[in-house]
PDB file of C-alpha atoms in Angstrom:
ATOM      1  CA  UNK T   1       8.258 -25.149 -58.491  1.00 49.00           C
ATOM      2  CA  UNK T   2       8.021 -24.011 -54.895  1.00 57.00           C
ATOM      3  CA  UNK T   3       6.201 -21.025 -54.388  1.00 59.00           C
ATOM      4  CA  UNK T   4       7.378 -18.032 -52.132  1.00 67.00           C
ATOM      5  CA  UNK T   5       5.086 -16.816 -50.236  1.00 64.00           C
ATOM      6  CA  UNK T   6       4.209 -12.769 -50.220  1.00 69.00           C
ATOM      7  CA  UNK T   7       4.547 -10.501 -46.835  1.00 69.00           C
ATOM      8  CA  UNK T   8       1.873 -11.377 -44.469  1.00 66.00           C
ATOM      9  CA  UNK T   9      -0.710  -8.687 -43.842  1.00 68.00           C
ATOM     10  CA  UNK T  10      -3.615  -8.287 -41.860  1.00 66.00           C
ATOM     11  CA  UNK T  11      -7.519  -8.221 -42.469  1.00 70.00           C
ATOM     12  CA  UNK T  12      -9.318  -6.984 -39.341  1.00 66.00           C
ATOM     13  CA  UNK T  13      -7.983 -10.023 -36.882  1.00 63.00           C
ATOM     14  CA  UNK T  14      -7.012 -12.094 -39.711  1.00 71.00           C
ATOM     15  CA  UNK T  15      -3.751 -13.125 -40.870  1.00 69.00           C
ATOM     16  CA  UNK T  16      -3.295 -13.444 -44.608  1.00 72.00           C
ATOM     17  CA  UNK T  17      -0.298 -15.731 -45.849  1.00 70.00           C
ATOM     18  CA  UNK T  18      -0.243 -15.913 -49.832  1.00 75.00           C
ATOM     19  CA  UNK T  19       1.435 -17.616 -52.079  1.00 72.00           C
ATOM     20  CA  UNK T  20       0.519 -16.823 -56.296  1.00 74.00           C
ATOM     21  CA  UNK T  21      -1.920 -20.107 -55.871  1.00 78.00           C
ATOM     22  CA  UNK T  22      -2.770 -20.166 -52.141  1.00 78.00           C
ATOM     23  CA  UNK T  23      -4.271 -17.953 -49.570  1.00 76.00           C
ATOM     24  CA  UNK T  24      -4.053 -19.185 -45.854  1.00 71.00           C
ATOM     25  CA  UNK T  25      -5.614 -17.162 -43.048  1.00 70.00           C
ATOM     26  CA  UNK T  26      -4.932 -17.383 -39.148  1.00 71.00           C
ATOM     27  CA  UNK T  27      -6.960 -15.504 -36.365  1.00 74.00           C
ATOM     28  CA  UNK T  28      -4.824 -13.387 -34.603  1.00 74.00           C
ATOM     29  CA  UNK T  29      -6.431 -14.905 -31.458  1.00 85.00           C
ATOM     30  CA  UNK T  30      -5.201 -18.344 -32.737  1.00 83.00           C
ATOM     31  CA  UNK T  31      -1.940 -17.219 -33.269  1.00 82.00           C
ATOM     32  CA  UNK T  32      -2.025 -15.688 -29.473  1.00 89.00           C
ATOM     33  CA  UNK T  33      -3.224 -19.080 -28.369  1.00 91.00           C
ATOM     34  CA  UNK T  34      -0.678 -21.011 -30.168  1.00 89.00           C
ATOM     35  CA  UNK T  35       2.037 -18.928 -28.204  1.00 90.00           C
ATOM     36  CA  UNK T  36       0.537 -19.175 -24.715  1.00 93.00           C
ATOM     37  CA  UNK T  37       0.105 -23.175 -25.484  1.00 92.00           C
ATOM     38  CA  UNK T  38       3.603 -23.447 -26.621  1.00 89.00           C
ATOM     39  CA  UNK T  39       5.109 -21.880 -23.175  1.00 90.00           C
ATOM     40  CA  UNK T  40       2.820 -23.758 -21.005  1.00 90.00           C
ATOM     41  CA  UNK T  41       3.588 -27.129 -22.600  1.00 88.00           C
ATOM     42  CA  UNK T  42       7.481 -25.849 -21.921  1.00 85.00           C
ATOM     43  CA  UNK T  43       7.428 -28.563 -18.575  1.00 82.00           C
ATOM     44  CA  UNK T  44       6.014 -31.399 -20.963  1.00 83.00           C
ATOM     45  CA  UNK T  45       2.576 -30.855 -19.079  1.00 85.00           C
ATOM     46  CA  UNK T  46      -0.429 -28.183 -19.066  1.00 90.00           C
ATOM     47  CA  UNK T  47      -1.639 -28.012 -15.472  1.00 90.00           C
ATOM     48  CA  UNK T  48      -5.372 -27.323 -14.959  1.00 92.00           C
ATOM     49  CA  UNK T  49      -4.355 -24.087 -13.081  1.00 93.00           C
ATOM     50  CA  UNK T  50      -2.494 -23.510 -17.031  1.00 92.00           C
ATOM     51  CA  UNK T  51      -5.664 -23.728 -18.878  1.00 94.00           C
ATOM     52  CA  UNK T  52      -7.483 -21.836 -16.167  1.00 95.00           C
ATOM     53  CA  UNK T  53      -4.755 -18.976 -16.484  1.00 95.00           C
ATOM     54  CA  UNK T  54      -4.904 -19.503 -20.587  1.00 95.00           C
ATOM     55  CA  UNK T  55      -9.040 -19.151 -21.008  1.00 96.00           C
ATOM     56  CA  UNK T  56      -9.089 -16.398 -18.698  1.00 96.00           C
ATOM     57  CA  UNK T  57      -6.104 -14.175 -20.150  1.00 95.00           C
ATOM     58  CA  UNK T  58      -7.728 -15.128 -23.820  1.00 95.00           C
ATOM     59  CA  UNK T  59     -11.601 -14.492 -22.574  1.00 95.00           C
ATOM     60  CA  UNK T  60     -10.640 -10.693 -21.073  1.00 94.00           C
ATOM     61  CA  UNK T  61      -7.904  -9.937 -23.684  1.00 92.00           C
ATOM     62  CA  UNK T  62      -9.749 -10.741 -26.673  1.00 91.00           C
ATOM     63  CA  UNK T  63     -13.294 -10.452 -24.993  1.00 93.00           C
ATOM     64  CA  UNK T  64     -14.377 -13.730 -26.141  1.00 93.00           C
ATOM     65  CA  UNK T  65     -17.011 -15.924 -24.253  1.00 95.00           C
ATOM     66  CA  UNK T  66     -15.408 -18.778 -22.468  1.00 93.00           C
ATOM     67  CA  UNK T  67     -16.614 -21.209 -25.026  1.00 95.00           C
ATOM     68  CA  UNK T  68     -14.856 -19.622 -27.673  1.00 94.00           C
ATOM     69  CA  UNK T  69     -11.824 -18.995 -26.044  1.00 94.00           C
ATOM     70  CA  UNK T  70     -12.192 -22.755 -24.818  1.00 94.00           C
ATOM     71  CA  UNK T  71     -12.588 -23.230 -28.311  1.00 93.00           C
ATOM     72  CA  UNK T  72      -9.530 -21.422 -29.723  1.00 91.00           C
ATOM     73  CA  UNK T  73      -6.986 -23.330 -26.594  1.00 93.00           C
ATOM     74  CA  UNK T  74      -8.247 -27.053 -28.546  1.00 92.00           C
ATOM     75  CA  UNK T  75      -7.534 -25.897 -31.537  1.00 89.00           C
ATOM     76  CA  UNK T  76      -4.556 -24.546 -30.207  1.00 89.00           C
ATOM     77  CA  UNK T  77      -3.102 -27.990 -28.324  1.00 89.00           C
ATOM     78  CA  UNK T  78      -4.185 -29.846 -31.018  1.00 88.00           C
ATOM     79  CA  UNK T  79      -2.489 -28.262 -34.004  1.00 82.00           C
ATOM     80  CA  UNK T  80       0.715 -28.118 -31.546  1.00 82.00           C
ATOM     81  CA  UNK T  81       0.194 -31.628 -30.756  1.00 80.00           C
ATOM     82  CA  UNK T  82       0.149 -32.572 -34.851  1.00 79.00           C
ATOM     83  CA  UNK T  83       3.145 -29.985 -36.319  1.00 74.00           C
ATOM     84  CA  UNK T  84       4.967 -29.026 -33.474  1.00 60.00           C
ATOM     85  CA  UNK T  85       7.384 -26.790 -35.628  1.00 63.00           C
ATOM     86  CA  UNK T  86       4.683 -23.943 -36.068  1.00 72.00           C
ATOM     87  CA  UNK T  87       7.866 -21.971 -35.603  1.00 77.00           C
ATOM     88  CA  UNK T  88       7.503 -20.167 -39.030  1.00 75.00           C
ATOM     89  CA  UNK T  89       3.950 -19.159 -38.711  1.00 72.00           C
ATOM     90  CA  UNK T  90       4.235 -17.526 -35.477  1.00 77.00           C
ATOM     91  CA  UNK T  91       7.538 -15.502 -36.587  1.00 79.00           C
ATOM     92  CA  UNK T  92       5.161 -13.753 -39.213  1.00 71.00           C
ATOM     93  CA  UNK T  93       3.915 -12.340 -36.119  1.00 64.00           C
ATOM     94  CA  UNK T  94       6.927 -10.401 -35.187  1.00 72.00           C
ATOM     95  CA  UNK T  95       6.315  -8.638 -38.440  1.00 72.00           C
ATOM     96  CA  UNK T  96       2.784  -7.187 -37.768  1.00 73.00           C
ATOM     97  CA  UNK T  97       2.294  -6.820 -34.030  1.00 81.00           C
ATOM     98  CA  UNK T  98       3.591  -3.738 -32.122  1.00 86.00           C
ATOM     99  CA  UNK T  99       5.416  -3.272 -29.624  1.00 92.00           C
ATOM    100  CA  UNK T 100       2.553  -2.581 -27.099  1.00 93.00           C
ATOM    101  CA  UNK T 101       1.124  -5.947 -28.510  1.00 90.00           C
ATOM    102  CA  UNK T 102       4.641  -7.853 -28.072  1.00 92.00           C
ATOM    103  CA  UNK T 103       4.450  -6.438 -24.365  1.00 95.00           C
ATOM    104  CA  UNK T 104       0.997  -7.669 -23.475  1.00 95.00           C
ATOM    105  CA  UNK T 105       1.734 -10.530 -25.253  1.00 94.00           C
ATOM    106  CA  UNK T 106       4.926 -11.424 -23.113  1.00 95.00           C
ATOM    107  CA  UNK T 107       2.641 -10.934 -19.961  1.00 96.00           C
ATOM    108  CA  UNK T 108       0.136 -13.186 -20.706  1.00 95.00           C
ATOM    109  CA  UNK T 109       3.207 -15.727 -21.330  1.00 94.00           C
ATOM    110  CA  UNK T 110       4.651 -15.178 -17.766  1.00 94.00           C
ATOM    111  CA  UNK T 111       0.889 -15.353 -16.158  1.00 94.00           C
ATOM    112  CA  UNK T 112       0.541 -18.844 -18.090  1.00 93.00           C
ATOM    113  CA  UNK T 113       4.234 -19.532 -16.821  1.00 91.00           C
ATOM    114  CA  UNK T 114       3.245 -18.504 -13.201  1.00 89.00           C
ATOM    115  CA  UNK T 115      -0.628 -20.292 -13.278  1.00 89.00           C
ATOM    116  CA  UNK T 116       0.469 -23.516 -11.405  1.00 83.00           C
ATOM    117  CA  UNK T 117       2.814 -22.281  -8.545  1.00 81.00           C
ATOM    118  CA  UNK T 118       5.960 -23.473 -10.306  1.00 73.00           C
ATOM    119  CA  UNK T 119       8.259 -21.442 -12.778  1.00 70.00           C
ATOM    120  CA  UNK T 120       9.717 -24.583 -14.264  1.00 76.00           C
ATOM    121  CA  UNK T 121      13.628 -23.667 -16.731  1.00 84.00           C
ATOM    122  CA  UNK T 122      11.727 -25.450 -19.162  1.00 86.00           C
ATOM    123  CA  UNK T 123       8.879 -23.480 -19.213  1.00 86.00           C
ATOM    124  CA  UNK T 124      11.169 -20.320 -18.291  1.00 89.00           C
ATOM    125  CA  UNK T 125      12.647 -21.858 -21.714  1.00 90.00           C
ATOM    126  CA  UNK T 126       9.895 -21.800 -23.405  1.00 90.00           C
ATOM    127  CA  UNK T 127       9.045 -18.256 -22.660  1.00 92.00           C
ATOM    128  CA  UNK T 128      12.352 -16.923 -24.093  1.00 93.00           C
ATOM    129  CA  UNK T 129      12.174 -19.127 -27.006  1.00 91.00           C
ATOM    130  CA  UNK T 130       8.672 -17.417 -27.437  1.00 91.00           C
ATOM    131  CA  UNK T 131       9.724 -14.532 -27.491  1.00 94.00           C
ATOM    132  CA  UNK T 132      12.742 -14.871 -29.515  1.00 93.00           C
ATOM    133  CA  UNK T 133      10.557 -15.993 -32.205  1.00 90.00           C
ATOM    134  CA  UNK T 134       7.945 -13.117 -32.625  1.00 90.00           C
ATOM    135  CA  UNK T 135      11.145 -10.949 -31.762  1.00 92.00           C
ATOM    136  CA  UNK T 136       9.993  -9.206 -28.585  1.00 95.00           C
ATOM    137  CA  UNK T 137      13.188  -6.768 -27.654  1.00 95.00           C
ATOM    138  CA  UNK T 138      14.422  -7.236 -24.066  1.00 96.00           C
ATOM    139  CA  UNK T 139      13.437  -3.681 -22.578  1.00 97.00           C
ATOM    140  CA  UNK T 140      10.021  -4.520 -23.482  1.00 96.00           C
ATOM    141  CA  UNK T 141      10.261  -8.212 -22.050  1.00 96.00           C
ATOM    142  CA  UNK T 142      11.595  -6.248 -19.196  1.00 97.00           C
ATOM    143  CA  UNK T 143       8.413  -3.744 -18.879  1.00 97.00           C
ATOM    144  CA  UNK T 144       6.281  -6.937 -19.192  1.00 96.00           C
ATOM    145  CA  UNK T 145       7.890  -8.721 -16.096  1.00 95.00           C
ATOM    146  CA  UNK T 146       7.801  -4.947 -14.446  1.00 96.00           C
ATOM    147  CA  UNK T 147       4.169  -5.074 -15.613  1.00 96.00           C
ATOM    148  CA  UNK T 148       3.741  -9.035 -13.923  1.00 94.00           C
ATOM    149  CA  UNK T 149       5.482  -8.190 -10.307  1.00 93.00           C
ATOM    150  CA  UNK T 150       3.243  -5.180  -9.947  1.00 93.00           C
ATOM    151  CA  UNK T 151       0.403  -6.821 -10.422  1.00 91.00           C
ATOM    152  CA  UNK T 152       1.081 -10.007  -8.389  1.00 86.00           C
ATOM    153  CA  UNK T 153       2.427  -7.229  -5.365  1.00 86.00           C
ATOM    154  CA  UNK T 154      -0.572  -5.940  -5.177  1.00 66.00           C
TER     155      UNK T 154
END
């Protein structure tokens, strides 16, 4: 018998998926890093200027040392790199973030789209895809480019 699995919900940064036999539980940063992984690979290749862009925008966000946010981007590529179809655990996202979170979320996707000079369609892609998937309405995709050309103006 397959099991259904009950509404995720949160635990201070923790996500909790259950199922009647099974409890998983995902970081919130993890689930952050997964996303910002997922649009940089969007080309086929993470530039050094990527990862740079990733650790920093993870290390301030989240306030994490750089080891740990170093850490968390491994983790990150490597689960990618083993089930690329994490599709399903990052739309329980959508569920529980906010739409200030969706917003700052969808700017640290265009900085990581940005990093390395080039704004690649695939990685341009990517980013929509991203954001179709933790369901990120377009005026707030819209504040968070508003958000990304005021910062890089200035």
């Amino acid at each position: 018998m397959i099991e259904e699995p009950k509404p995720p919900r949160f635990a201070d940064d923790e996500m909790l998926i259950e199922t009647q036999n099974v409890t998983e539980v995902y970081d919130a940063k993890y689930l952050v890093a997964v996303l910002l992984v997922f649009v940089a690979k969007g080309d086929g290749n993470i530039s050094g200027s990527e990862t740079e862009q990733m650790l920093g925008l993870l290390s301030d966000h989240f306030e994490l040392p750089s080891a740990n946010a170093l850490e968390l981007l491994t983790r990150a590529m490597n689960d990618i790199a083993e089930n690329p179809d994490l599709e399903n655990l990052l739309k329980e996202l959508s569920v529980i973030l906010n739409l200030a979170e969706k917003e700052e979320i969808a700017l640290m996707m265009l900085k990581v789209v940005a990093a390395d000079g080039r704004k690649d369609a695939e990685e341009m892609d990517k980013l929509s895809t991203a954001a179709q998937i933790i369901d990120i309405p377009a005026d707030v995709m819209h504040c968070a480019y508003d958000r990304y050309f005021e910062e890089t103006r200035a």
